[in-house]
Coordinates of C-alpha atoms in Angstrom, one line a residue:
M1 CA 67.4 -96.3 -204.5
Y2 CA 64.9 -98.8 -203.2
R3 CA 61.6 -99.0 -205.1
I4 CA 58.6 -99.4 -202.9
S5 CA 55.9 -98.9 -205.6
P6 CA 55.8 -98.2 -209.3
G7 CA 55.7 -94.4 -208.6
R8 CA 57.8 -94.1 -205.4
A9 CA 61.3 -95.1 -204.3
L10 CA 63.4 -94.5 -201.2
V11 CA 66.8 -92.8 -201.5
Q12 CA 69.2 -92.7 -198.6
T13 CA 72.4 -90.7 -197.7
T14 CA 74.5 -89.7 -194.8
D15 CA 77.1 -87.0 -194.2
F16 CA 78.8 -85.2 -191.3
F17 CA 81.8 -83.0 -190.7
T18 CA 83.6 -81.0 -188.0
P19 CA 82.7 -77.4 -187.2
I20 CA 83.5 -74.9 -190.0
V21 CA 82.1 -71.8 -188.3
D22 CA 82.3 -70.6 -184.7
E23 CA 78.5 -70.3 -184.0
P24 CA 77.1 -73.7 -182.8
F25 CA 73.6 -73.0 -184.1
A26 CA 74.8 -72.0 -187.5
Y27 CA 77.1 -75.1 -187.6
G28 CA 74.1 -77.3 -186.9
Q29 CA 72.1 -75.7 -189.7
I30 CA 75.0 -76.0 -192.2
A31 CA 75.7 -79.6 -191.4
A32 CA 72.0 -80.5 -191.7
A33 CA 71.5 -78.6 -195.0
N34 CA 74.6 -80.3 -196.3
A35 CA 73.4 -83.8 -195.4
M36 CA 70.0 -83.3 -197.0
S37 CA 71.5 -81.8 -200.2
D38 CA 72.3 -85.3 -201.6
I39 CA 68.6 -86.1 -201.5
Y40 CA 67.7 -83.0 -203.4
A41 CA 70.4 -83.7 -205.9
M42 CA 68.7 -87.0 -206.7
G43 CA 65.4 -85.1 -207.3
G44 CA 63.9 -86.4 -204.0
R45 CA 62.5 -84.8 -200.9
P46 CA 63.8 -85.6 -197.4
L47 CA 61.4 -87.8 -195.4
T48 CA 63.1 -88.8 -192.2
A49 CA 66.5 -88.0 -190.5
L50 CA 68.7 -89.3 -187.8
N51 CA 71.3 -87.2 -185.9
L52 CA 74.9 -88.3 -186.0
V53 CA 76.9 -86.7 -183.2
G54 CA 80.4 -87.1 -181.9
I55 CA 81.5 -84.9 -179.0
P56 CA 84.6 -84.5 -176.8
T57 CA 82.6 -84.3 -173.6
D58 CA 85.5 -82.9 -171.6
L59 CA 85.8 -79.9 -174.0
V60 CA 82.3 -79.1 -175.4
P61 CA 79.6 -78.1 -172.8
L62 CA 76.1 -79.6 -173.1
K63 CA 74.7 -76.1 -173.9
T64 CA 76.8 -76.0 -177.0
V65 CA 75.7 -79.5 -178.1
N66 CA 72.1 -78.4 -177.6
L67 CA 72.6 -75.4 -179.9
I68 CA 74.2 -77.5 -182.6
L69 CA 71.2 -79.9 -182.5
R70 CA 68.7 -77.1 -182.4
G71 CA 70.3 -75.6 -185.5
G72 CA 70.0 -79.0 -187.3
A73 CA 66.5 -79.5 -186.1
A74 CA 65.5 -76.0 -187.5
K75 CA 66.7 -77.0 -191.0
I76 CA 65.1 -80.4 -190.8
K77 CA 61.8 -78.7 -189.9
E78 CA 62.2 -76.2 -192.8
A79 CA 62.7 -79.1 -195.2
K80 CA 59.4 -80.7 -193.9
C81 CA 61.4 -83.7 -192.8
V82 CA 60.9 -85.6 -189.6
L83 CA 63.7 -86.1 -187.0
L84 CA 63.3 -89.6 -185.6
G85 CA 66.3 -89.6 -183.2
G86 CA 70.0 -90.3 -183.6
H87 CA 73.1 -91.6 -182.0
T88 CA 75.9 -89.8 -180.0
I89 CA 79.4 -91.0 -179.2
R90 CA 82.5 -89.5 -177.5
N91 CA 84.9 -88.3 -180.1
P92 CA 88.2 -86.4 -179.9
E93 CA 86.7 -83.5 -181.9
P94 CA 83.1 -82.5 -182.6
I95 CA 81.3 -83.9 -185.6
Y96 CA 77.7 -83.5 -186.5
G97 CA 75.5 -84.6 -189.5
L98 CA 72.5 -86.6 -190.5
A99 CA 71.5 -89.9 -192.0
V100 CA 68.6 -89.0 -194.3
T101 CA 65.9 -91.0 -196.0
G102 CA 64.0 -89.4 -198.9
L103 CA 61.3 -90.2 -201.4
V104 CA 61.7 -89.8 -205.2
S105 CA 59.9 -90.8 -208.3
P106 CA 61.9 -93.5 -210.1
R107 CA 60.9 -92.0 -213.4
L108 CA 62.1 -88.6 -212.5
M109 CA 65.1 -89.5 -210.4
L110 CA 68.3 -87.5 -211.1
T111 CA 71.7 -89.1 -211.4
N112 CA 75.1 -88.0 -212.6
A113 CA 75.0 -90.5 -215.5
K114 CA 72.2 -88.9 -217.6
A115 CA 74.0 -85.9 -219.1
R116 CA 73.8 -85.5 -222.8
P117 CA 75.7 -83.5 -225.4
G118 CA 74.2 -80.0 -225.7
D119 CA 73.0 -79.8 -222.1
L120 CA 73.2 -76.5 -220.3
L121 CA 75.0 -76.5 -216.9
V122 CA 73.5 -74.6 -214.0
L123 CA 74.9 -74.1 -210.5
T124 CA 72.5 -73.4 -207.7
K125 CA 75.0 -71.7 -205.4
P126 CA 78.1 -69.6 -206.0
L127 CA 81.6 -70.9 -205.3
G128 CA 83.8 -69.9 -202.4
T129 CA 82.5 -71.5 -199.2
G130 CA 85.6 -73.7 -198.6
I131 CA 87.9 -70.7 -199.0
I132 CA 85.8 -68.6 -196.7
T133 CA 85.5 -71.2 -194.0
T134 CA 89.3 -71.6 -194.1
G135 CA 89.6 -67.9 -193.7
I136 CA 87.3 -68.0 -190.7
K137 CA 89.5 -70.6 -189.0
R138 CA 92.6 -68.4 -189.7
G139 CA 91.0 -65.2 -188.6
L140 CA 91.2 -63.7 -192.1
T141 CA 87.5 -63.3 -192.9
G142 CA 85.4 -60.3 -191.9
S143 CA 82.0 -60.7 -190.3
S144 CA 80.1 -59.5 -193.3
L145 CA 81.7 -62.2 -195.6
E146 CA 81.2 -64.8 -192.9
R147 CA 77.5 -64.0 -192.6
K148 CA 77.1 -64.1 -196.4
A149 CA 78.7 -67.5 -196.5
I150 CA 76.6 -68.9 -193.7
A151 CA 73.4 -67.7 -195.4
I152 CA 74.4 -69.5 -198.6
M153 CA 75.5 -72.7 -196.8
T154 CA 72.3 -72.9 -194.7
H155 CA 70.0 -72.4 -197.8
L156 CA 68.3 -75.7 -198.7
N157 CA 68.9 -77.0 -202.2
I158 CA 65.2 -77.8 -202.6
V159 CA 65.3 -76.5 -206.1
G160 CA 66.7 -79.9 -207.1
A161 CA 63.4 -81.6 -206.1
E162 CA 61.3 -78.9 -207.7
L163 CA 63.1 -79.1 -211.1
A164 CA 63.0 -82.9 -211.1
E165 CA 59.3 -83.0 -210.4
R166 CA 58.7 -80.7 -213.3
G167 CA 60.8 -82.9 -215.6
L168 CA 63.1 -80.0 -216.4
V169 CA 66.4 -81.8 -215.6
K170 CA 67.7 -85.3 -216.0
A171 CA 71.2 -85.2 -214.5
A172 CA 72.6 -83.6 -211.4
V173 CA 75.4 -83.8 -208.8
D174 CA 75.9 -82.3 -205.4
V175 CA 79.0 -80.2 -205.6
T176 CA 80.9 -80.6 -202.3
G177 CA 84.2 -82.2 -201.3
F178 CA 85.7 -82.6 -204.7
G179 CA 84.9 -79.1 -206.0
L180 CA 83.2 -78.1 -209.2
L181 CA 85.7 -79.7 -211.6
G182 CA 85.9 -82.9 -209.6
H183 CA 82.2 -83.5 -209.4
L184 CA 81.7 -82.3 -213.0
A185 CA 84.4 -84.8 -214.2
A186 CA 82.6 -87.6 -212.4
M187 CA 79.3 -86.6 -214.2
C188 CA 81.1 -86.5 -217.5
R189 CA 82.7 -89.9 -217.0
S190 CA 79.5 -91.5 -215.9
S191 CA 77.6 -90.0 -218.8
K192 CA 80.4 -90.5 -221.4
V193 CA 80.3 -86.8 -222.4
G194 CA 82.6 -83.8 -222.0
A195 CA 81.8 -80.3 -220.8
E196 CA 82.8 -76.8 -221.7
I197 CA 82.9 -74.1 -219.1
E198 CA 82.9 -70.4 -219.9
T199 CA 84.9 -68.7 -217.1
G200 CA 83.0 -65.4 -217.0
P201 CA 79.6 -66.6 -215.9
V202 CA 80.9 -68.9 -213.1
P203 CA 79.6 -67.3 -209.9
V204 CA 81.8 -66.6 -206.9
I205 CA 80.4 -65.4 -203.5
S206 CA 82.6 -62.4 -203.4
E207 CA 85.7 -60.9 -204.9
E208 CA 87.1 -61.3 -201.4
V209 CA 87.3 -65.1 -202.1
L210 CA 89.8 -64.4 -204.8
E211 CA 91.8 -62.1 -202.5
L212 CA 91.9 -64.9 -199.9
I213 CA 93.2 -67.4 -202.5
A214 CA 95.9 -64.8 -203.5
A215 CA 96.9 -64.7 -199.8
D216 CA 97.3 -68.5 -199.9
C217 CA 94.2 -69.1 -197.7
I218 CA 93.6 -72.4 -199.4
P219 CA 92.5 -75.7 -197.6
G220 CA 94.6 -78.8 -198.2
G221 CA 91.7 -80.5 -199.7
T222 CA 91.5 -77.9 -202.5
R223 CA 95.2 -78.4 -203.4
D224 CA 94.6 -82.1 -203.6
N225 CA 91.5 -81.6 -205.7
L226 CA 93.4 -79.3 -208.1
A227 CA 96.3 -81.8 -208.4
Y228 CA 93.7 -84.4 -209.4
A229 CA 91.9 -82.1 -211.8
N230 CA 95.1 -81.3 -213.6
R231 CA 95.0 -84.8 -215.1
F232 CA 91.9 -84.1 -217.2
H233 CA 91.0 -80.4 -217.5
G234 CA 91.8 -78.4 -220.5
M235 CA 92.6 -75.1 -218.9
G236 CA 95.5 -73.4 -220.6
R237 CA 98.4 -71.7 -218.8
S238 CA 96.8 -68.4 -219.3
F239 CA 94.0 -69.4 -217.0
K240 CA 94.8 -67.8 -213.6
A241 CA 95.7 -70.0 -210.8
I242 CA 93.3 -68.1 -208.5
R243 CA 90.4 -69.1 -210.6
R244 CA 91.6 -72.7 -210.8
H245 CA 91.6 -72.9 -207.0
S246 CA 88.1 -71.3 -206.8
W247 CA 86.8 -74.0 -209.1
Q248 CA 88.4 -76.8 -207.1
M249 CA 87.8 -75.7 -203.6
H250 CA 86.2 -78.0 -201.1
K251 CA 82.6 -76.7 -200.8
P252 CA 80.8 -77.6 -197.5
A253 CA 77.0 -77.3 -197.8
A254 CA 77.4 -76.1 -201.4
G255 CA 75.0 -76.2 -204.3
C256 CA 74.1 -78.6 -207.0
C257 CA 75.1 -78.7 -210.7
F258 CA 72.2 -79.5 -213.0
R259 CA 72.2 -80.3 -216.7
F260 CA 69.2 -78.8 -218.7
R261 CA 68.3 -80.0 -222.1
K262 CA 69.5 -77.1 -224.3
R263 CA 71.4 -76.6 -227.5
T264 CA 74.5 -75.2 -225.7
C265 CA 76.6 -76.5 -222.9
R266 CA 77.8 -73.6 -220.9
L267 CA 78.0 -72.9 -217.1
F268 CA 76.0 -70.0 -215.7

Protein backbone atom coordinates (compact mmCIF):
# COMPACT_ATOMS: atom_id res chain seq x y z
CA MET A 1 0.00 0.00 0.00
CA TYR A 2 1.20 3.52 -0.84
CA ARG A 3 -0.81 6.31 0.78
CA ILE A 4 -1.36 9.26 -1.58
CA SER A 5 -3.80 11.21 0.63
CA PRO A 6 -5.54 10.72 3.98
CA GLY A 7 -8.43 8.94 2.32
CA ARG A 8 -6.75 7.18 -0.61
CA ALA A 9 -3.92 4.72 -1.14
CA LEU A 10 -2.47 2.78 -4.04
CA VAL A 11 -2.30 -1.03 -3.93
CA GLN A 12 -0.40 -3.05 -6.51
CA THR A 13 -0.20 -6.69 -7.52
CA THR A 14 0.85 -8.88 -10.41
CA ASP A 15 0.01 -12.41 -11.48
CA PHE A 16 0.20 -14.59 -14.58
CA PHE A 17 0.03 -18.27 -15.50
CA THR A 18 0.11 -20.71 -18.41
CA PRO A 19 -3.11 -21.71 -20.25
CA ILE A 20 -5.55 -23.74 -18.16
CA VAL A 21 -8.34 -23.99 -20.77
CA ASP A 22 -8.23 -24.56 -24.52
CA GLU A 23 -10.16 -21.44 -25.61
CA PRO A 24 -7.72 -18.48 -25.96
CA PHE A 25 -10.35 -15.80 -25.28
CA ALA A 26 -11.51 -17.56 -22.10
CA TYR A 27 -7.89 -18.03 -21.00
CA GLY A 28 -7.35 -14.29 -21.33
CA GLN A 29 -10.47 -13.57 -19.30
CA ILE A 30 -9.49 -16.01 -16.55
CA ALA A 31 -5.95 -14.70 -16.25
CA ALA A 32 -7.12 -11.09 -16.09
CA ALA A 33 -9.82 -11.82 -13.51
CA ASN A 34 -7.26 -13.73 -11.45
CA ALA A 35 -4.75 -10.86 -11.51
CA MET A 36 -7.33 -8.29 -10.44
CA SER A 37 -8.66 -10.49 -7.65
CA ASP A 38 -5.82 -9.53 -5.29
CA ILE A 39 -6.91 -5.89 -5.53
CA TYR A 40 -10.49 -6.82 -4.63
CA ALA A 41 -9.24 -8.99 -1.75
CA MET A 42 -7.60 -5.86 -0.31
CA GLY A 43 -10.91 -4.03 -0.54
CA GLY A 44 -9.73 -1.92 -3.45
CA ARG A 45 -10.82 -1.32 -7.02
CA PRO A 46 -8.54 -1.81 -10.06
CA LEU A 47 -7.42 1.49 -11.56
CA THR A 48 -4.86 0.63 -14.27
CA ALA A 49 -3.36 -2.56 -15.71
CA LEU A 50 -0.39 -3.63 -17.82
CA ASN A 51 -0.38 -6.81 -19.92
CA LEU A 52 2.35 -9.37 -19.19
CA VAL A 53 2.76 -11.78 -22.11
CA GLY A 54 5.20 -14.55 -22.94
CA ILE A 55 4.72 -16.42 -26.23
CA PRO A 56 6.57 -19.14 -28.15
CA THR A 57 6.31 -17.32 -31.46
CA ASP A 58 7.12 -20.44 -33.47
CA LEU A 59 4.17 -22.35 -31.95
CA VAL A 60 1.40 -19.85 -31.19
CA PRO A 61 -0.02 -17.82 -34.10
CA LEU A 62 -0.65 -14.10 -33.79
CA LYS A 63 -4.41 -14.68 -34.10
CA THR A 64 -4.35 -16.75 -30.91
CA VAL A 65 -2.34 -14.09 -29.08
CA ASN A 66 -4.89 -11.48 -30.15
CA LEU A 67 -7.73 -13.60 -28.77
CA ILE A 68 -5.95 -13.97 -25.42
CA LEU A 69 -5.41 -10.22 -25.19
CA ARG A 70 -8.98 -9.48 -26.24
CA GLY A 71 -10.25 -11.75 -23.49
CA GLY A 72 -8.12 -9.95 -20.94
CA ALA A 73 -9.17 -6.55 -22.25
CA ALA A 74 -12.85 -7.52 -21.93
CA LYS A 75 -12.41 -8.27 -18.22
CA ILE A 76 -10.36 -5.14 -17.64
CA LYS A 77 -13.14 -3.07 -19.22
CA GLU A 78 -15.78 -4.88 -17.14
CA ALA A 79 -13.83 -3.95 -14.01
CA LYS A 80 -13.82 -0.29 -15.13
CA CYS A 81 -10.06 -0.47 -15.16
CA VAL A 82 -7.81 1.15 -17.79
CA LEU A 83 -5.34 -0.90 -19.83
CA LEU A 84 -2.23 1.25 -20.27
CA GLY A 85 -0.08 -1.14 -22.33
CA GLY A 86 2.21 -3.99 -21.41
CA HIS A 87 5.24 -6.02 -22.34
CA THR A 88 5.70 -9.15 -24.45
CA ILE A 89 8.63 -11.56 -24.55
CA ARG A 90 9.45 -14.82 -26.30
CA ASN A 91 8.92 -17.73 -23.92
CA PRO A 92 9.05 -21.55 -24.28
CA GLU A 93 5.37 -21.76 -23.27
CA PRO A 94 2.54 -19.22 -23.29
CA ILE A 95 2.00 -17.08 -20.21
CA TYR A 96 -0.42 -14.22 -19.71
CA GLY A 97 -1.42 -12.01 -16.83
CA LEU A 98 -1.48 -8.45 -15.56
CA ALA A 99 0.30 -5.99 -13.34
CA VAL A 100 -2.53 -4.09 -11.65
CA THR A 101 -2.68 -0.85 -9.68
CA GLY A 102 -5.76 -0.16 -7.56
CA LEU A 103 -7.20 2.41 -5.20
CA VAL A 104 -8.30 1.67 -1.63
CA SER A 105 -9.31 3.56 1.47
CA PRO A 106 -6.54 3.08 4.08
CA ARG A 107 -9.19 3.03 6.80
CA LEU A 108 -11.21 0.28 5.11
CA MET A 109 -8.38 -1.73 3.56
CA LEU A 110 -8.61 -5.49 4.07
CA THR A 111 -5.65 -7.67 5.07
CA ASN A 112 -5.23 -11.25 6.24
CA ALA A 113 -4.07 -10.03 9.67
CA LYS A 114 -7.31 -8.53 11.00
CA ALA A 115 -9.33 -11.67 11.76
CA ARG A 116 -10.75 -11.93 15.28
CA PRO A 117 -12.23 -14.76 17.37
CA GLY A 118 -15.92 -15.22 16.59
CA ASP A 119 -15.71 -14.04 12.97
CA LEU A 120 -17.78 -15.80 10.32
CA LEU A 121 -15.90 -17.16 7.29
CA VAL A 122 -17.44 -16.66 3.85
CA LEU A 123 -16.18 -17.93 0.46
CA THR A 124 -17.15 -15.99 -2.66
CA LYS A 125 -16.70 -18.93 -5.06
CA PRO A 126 -17.06 -22.71 -4.74
CA LEU A 127 -14.05 -25.02 -4.71
CA GLY A 128 -12.98 -27.19 -7.63
CA THR A 129 -11.40 -25.09 -10.37
CA GLY A 130 -7.94 -26.65 -10.00
CA ILE A 131 -9.27 -30.19 -10.26
CA ILE A 132 -11.49 -29.31 -13.22
CA THR A 133 -8.72 -27.59 -15.18
CA THR A 134 -6.51 -30.63 -14.60
CA GLY A 135 -9.37 -32.76 -15.90
CA ILE A 136 -9.57 -30.55 -18.99
CA LYS A 137 -5.87 -31.08 -19.69
CA ARG A 138 -6.28 -34.86 -19.31
CA GLY A 139 -9.44 -35.04 -21.41
CA LEU A 140 -11.53 -36.20 -18.44
CA THR A 141 -13.89 -33.24 -18.14
CA GLY A 142 -17.15 -32.88 -20.04
CA SER A 143 -18.04 -29.66 -21.87
CA SER A 144 -20.81 -28.79 -19.40
CA LEU A 145 -18.50 -28.89 -16.39
CA GLU A 146 -15.82 -27.00 -18.31
CA ARG A 147 -18.27 -24.21 -19.16
CA LYS A 148 -19.39 -24.02 -15.54
CA ALA A 149 -15.80 -23.72 -14.32
CA ILE A 150 -14.96 -21.05 -16.91
CA ALA A 151 -18.01 -19.01 -15.87
CA ILE A 152 -16.86 -19.14 -12.25
CA MET A 153 -13.23 -18.33 -13.01
CA THR A 154 -14.10 -15.36 -15.22
CA HIS A 155 -16.43 -13.84 -12.62
CA LEU A 156 -14.85 -10.78 -11.02
CA ASN A 157 -14.45 -10.78 -7.22
CA ILE A 158 -15.78 -7.23 -7.07
CA VAL A 159 -17.76 -8.18 -3.96
CA GLY A 160 -14.52 -7.67 -2.01
CA ALA A 161 -14.51 -3.95 -2.76
CA GLU A 162 -18.24 -3.63 -2.15
CA LEU A 163 -18.09 -5.28 1.27
CA ALA A 164 -15.03 -3.30 2.33
CA GLU A 165 -16.55 0.02 1.28
CA ARG A 166 -19.59 -0.73 3.44
CA GLY A 167 -17.36 -1.57 6.40
CA LEU A 168 -18.82 -5.07 6.66
CA VAL A 169 -15.51 -6.97 6.68
CA LYS A 170 -12.06 -6.38 8.08
CA ALA A 171 -10.04 -9.42 6.97
CA ALA A 172 -9.80 -11.20 3.63
CA VAL A 173 -7.51 -13.34 1.52
CA ASP A 174 -7.48 -14.33 -2.15
CA VAL A 175 -7.79 -18.15 -2.23
CA THR A 176 -5.62 -19.36 -5.12
CA GLY A 177 -2.36 -21.31 -5.31
CA PHE A 178 -2.22 -22.64 -1.75
CA GLY A 179 -5.84 -23.76 -1.59
CA LEU A 180 -8.41 -23.00 1.07
CA LEU A 181 -6.51 -24.50 4.00
CA GLY A 182 -3.18 -22.96 3.02
CA HIS A 183 -4.52 -19.42 2.65
CA LEU A 184 -6.75 -19.74 5.71
CA ALA A 185 -3.76 -20.93 7.74
CA ALA A 186 -1.80 -17.85 6.64
CA MET A 187 -4.70 -15.66 7.76
CA CYS A 188 -4.85 -17.42 11.12
CA ARG A 189 -1.11 -17.08 11.70
CA SER A 190 -1.10 -13.40 10.75
CA SER A 191 -4.12 -12.71 12.96
CA LYS A 192 -3.02 -15.03 15.80
CA VAL A 193 -6.33 -16.90 15.78
CA GLY A 194 -7.60 -20.35 14.86
CA ALA A 195 -10.51 -21.35 12.62
CA GLU A 196 -13.15 -24.05 12.70
CA ILE A 197 -14.62 -25.31 9.43
CA GLU A 198 -17.91 -27.18 9.19
CA THR A 199 -17.56 -29.64 6.31
CA GLY A 200 -21.17 -29.63 5.15
CA PRO A 201 -21.52 -26.00 4.04
CA VAL A 202 -18.19 -25.83 2.14
CA PRO A 203 -19.27 -25.31 -1.50
CA VAL A 204 -17.91 -27.43 -4.37
CA ILE A 205 -18.65 -26.57 -8.02
CA SER A 206 -20.07 -30.02 -8.75
CA GLU A 207 -20.08 -33.56 -7.41
CA GLU A 208 -18.08 -34.34 -10.55
CA VAL A 209 -15.13 -32.65 -8.85
CA LEU A 210 -15.14 -35.33 -6.16
CA GLU A 211 -15.40 -38.03 -8.86
CA LEU A 212 -12.34 -36.59 -10.60
CA ILE A 213 -10.42 -36.64 -7.31
CA ALA A 214 -11.47 -40.26 -6.78
CA ALA A 215 -10.06 -40.99 -10.27
CA ASP A 216 -6.73 -39.48 -9.14
CA CYS A 217 -7.17 -36.38 -11.30
CA ILE A 218 -5.17 -34.27 -8.89
CA PRO A 219 -2.55 -31.64 -9.85
CA GLY A 220 0.88 -31.91 -8.27
CA GLY A 221 0.44 -28.56 -6.53
CA THR A 222 -2.60 -29.88 -4.67
CA ARG A 223 -0.61 -32.85 -3.34
CA ASP A 224 2.12 -30.49 -2.15
CA ASN A 225 -0.48 -28.23 -0.53
CA LEU A 226 -2.03 -31.14 1.33
CA ALA A 227 1.34 -32.35 2.58
CA TYR A 228 1.95 -28.88 3.97
CA ALA A 229 -1.56 -28.60 5.47
CA ASN A 230 -1.12 -31.93 7.26
CA ARG A 231 1.28 -30.13 9.61
CA PHE A 232 -1.37 -27.90 11.13
CA HIS A 233 -4.96 -28.99 10.36
CA GLY A 234 -7.07 -30.92 12.84
CA MET A 235 -8.94 -33.17 10.41
CA GLY A 236 -9.38 -36.64 11.86
CA ARG A 237 -8.77 -39.88 10.01
CA SER A 238 -12.49 -40.18 9.39
CA PHE A 239 -12.40 -37.10 7.19
CA LYS A 240 -12.41 -38.41 3.63
CA ALA A 241 -9.27 -37.93 1.57
CA ILE A 242 -11.41 -36.72 -1.33
CA ARG A 243 -12.65 -33.77 0.72
CA ARG A 244 -9.14 -33.04 1.93
CA HIS A 245 -7.92 -32.75 -1.66
CA SER A 246 -10.86 -30.51 -2.59
CA TRP A 247 -9.96 -28.12 0.23
CA GLN A 248 -6.29 -28.01 -0.75
CA MET A 249 -6.57 -27.82 -4.52
CA HIS A 250 -4.74 -25.13 -6.42
CA LYS A 251 -7.48 -22.69 -7.43
CA PRO A 252 -6.78 -20.51 -10.48
CA ALA A 253 -9.00 -17.40 -10.64
CA ALA A 254 -10.79 -18.53 -7.53
CA GLY A 255 -12.70 -16.61 -4.89
CA CYS A 256 -11.90 -14.72 -1.73
CA CYS A 257 -12.34 -15.74 1.88
CA PHE A 258 -13.81 -13.00 4.08
CA ARG A 259 -14.22 -12.80 7.84
CA PHE A 260 -17.39 -11.11 9.03
CA ARG A 261 -17.87 -9.90 12.57
CA LYS A 262 -20.27 -12.52 13.95
CA ARG A 263 -20.61 -14.59 17.08
CA THR A 264 -19.75 -17.86 15.34
CA CYS A 265 -16.78 -18.89 13.20
CA ARG A 266 -18.05 -21.27 10.55
CA LEU A 267 -17.46 -21.53 6.82
CA PHE A 268 -20.44 -21.15 4.47
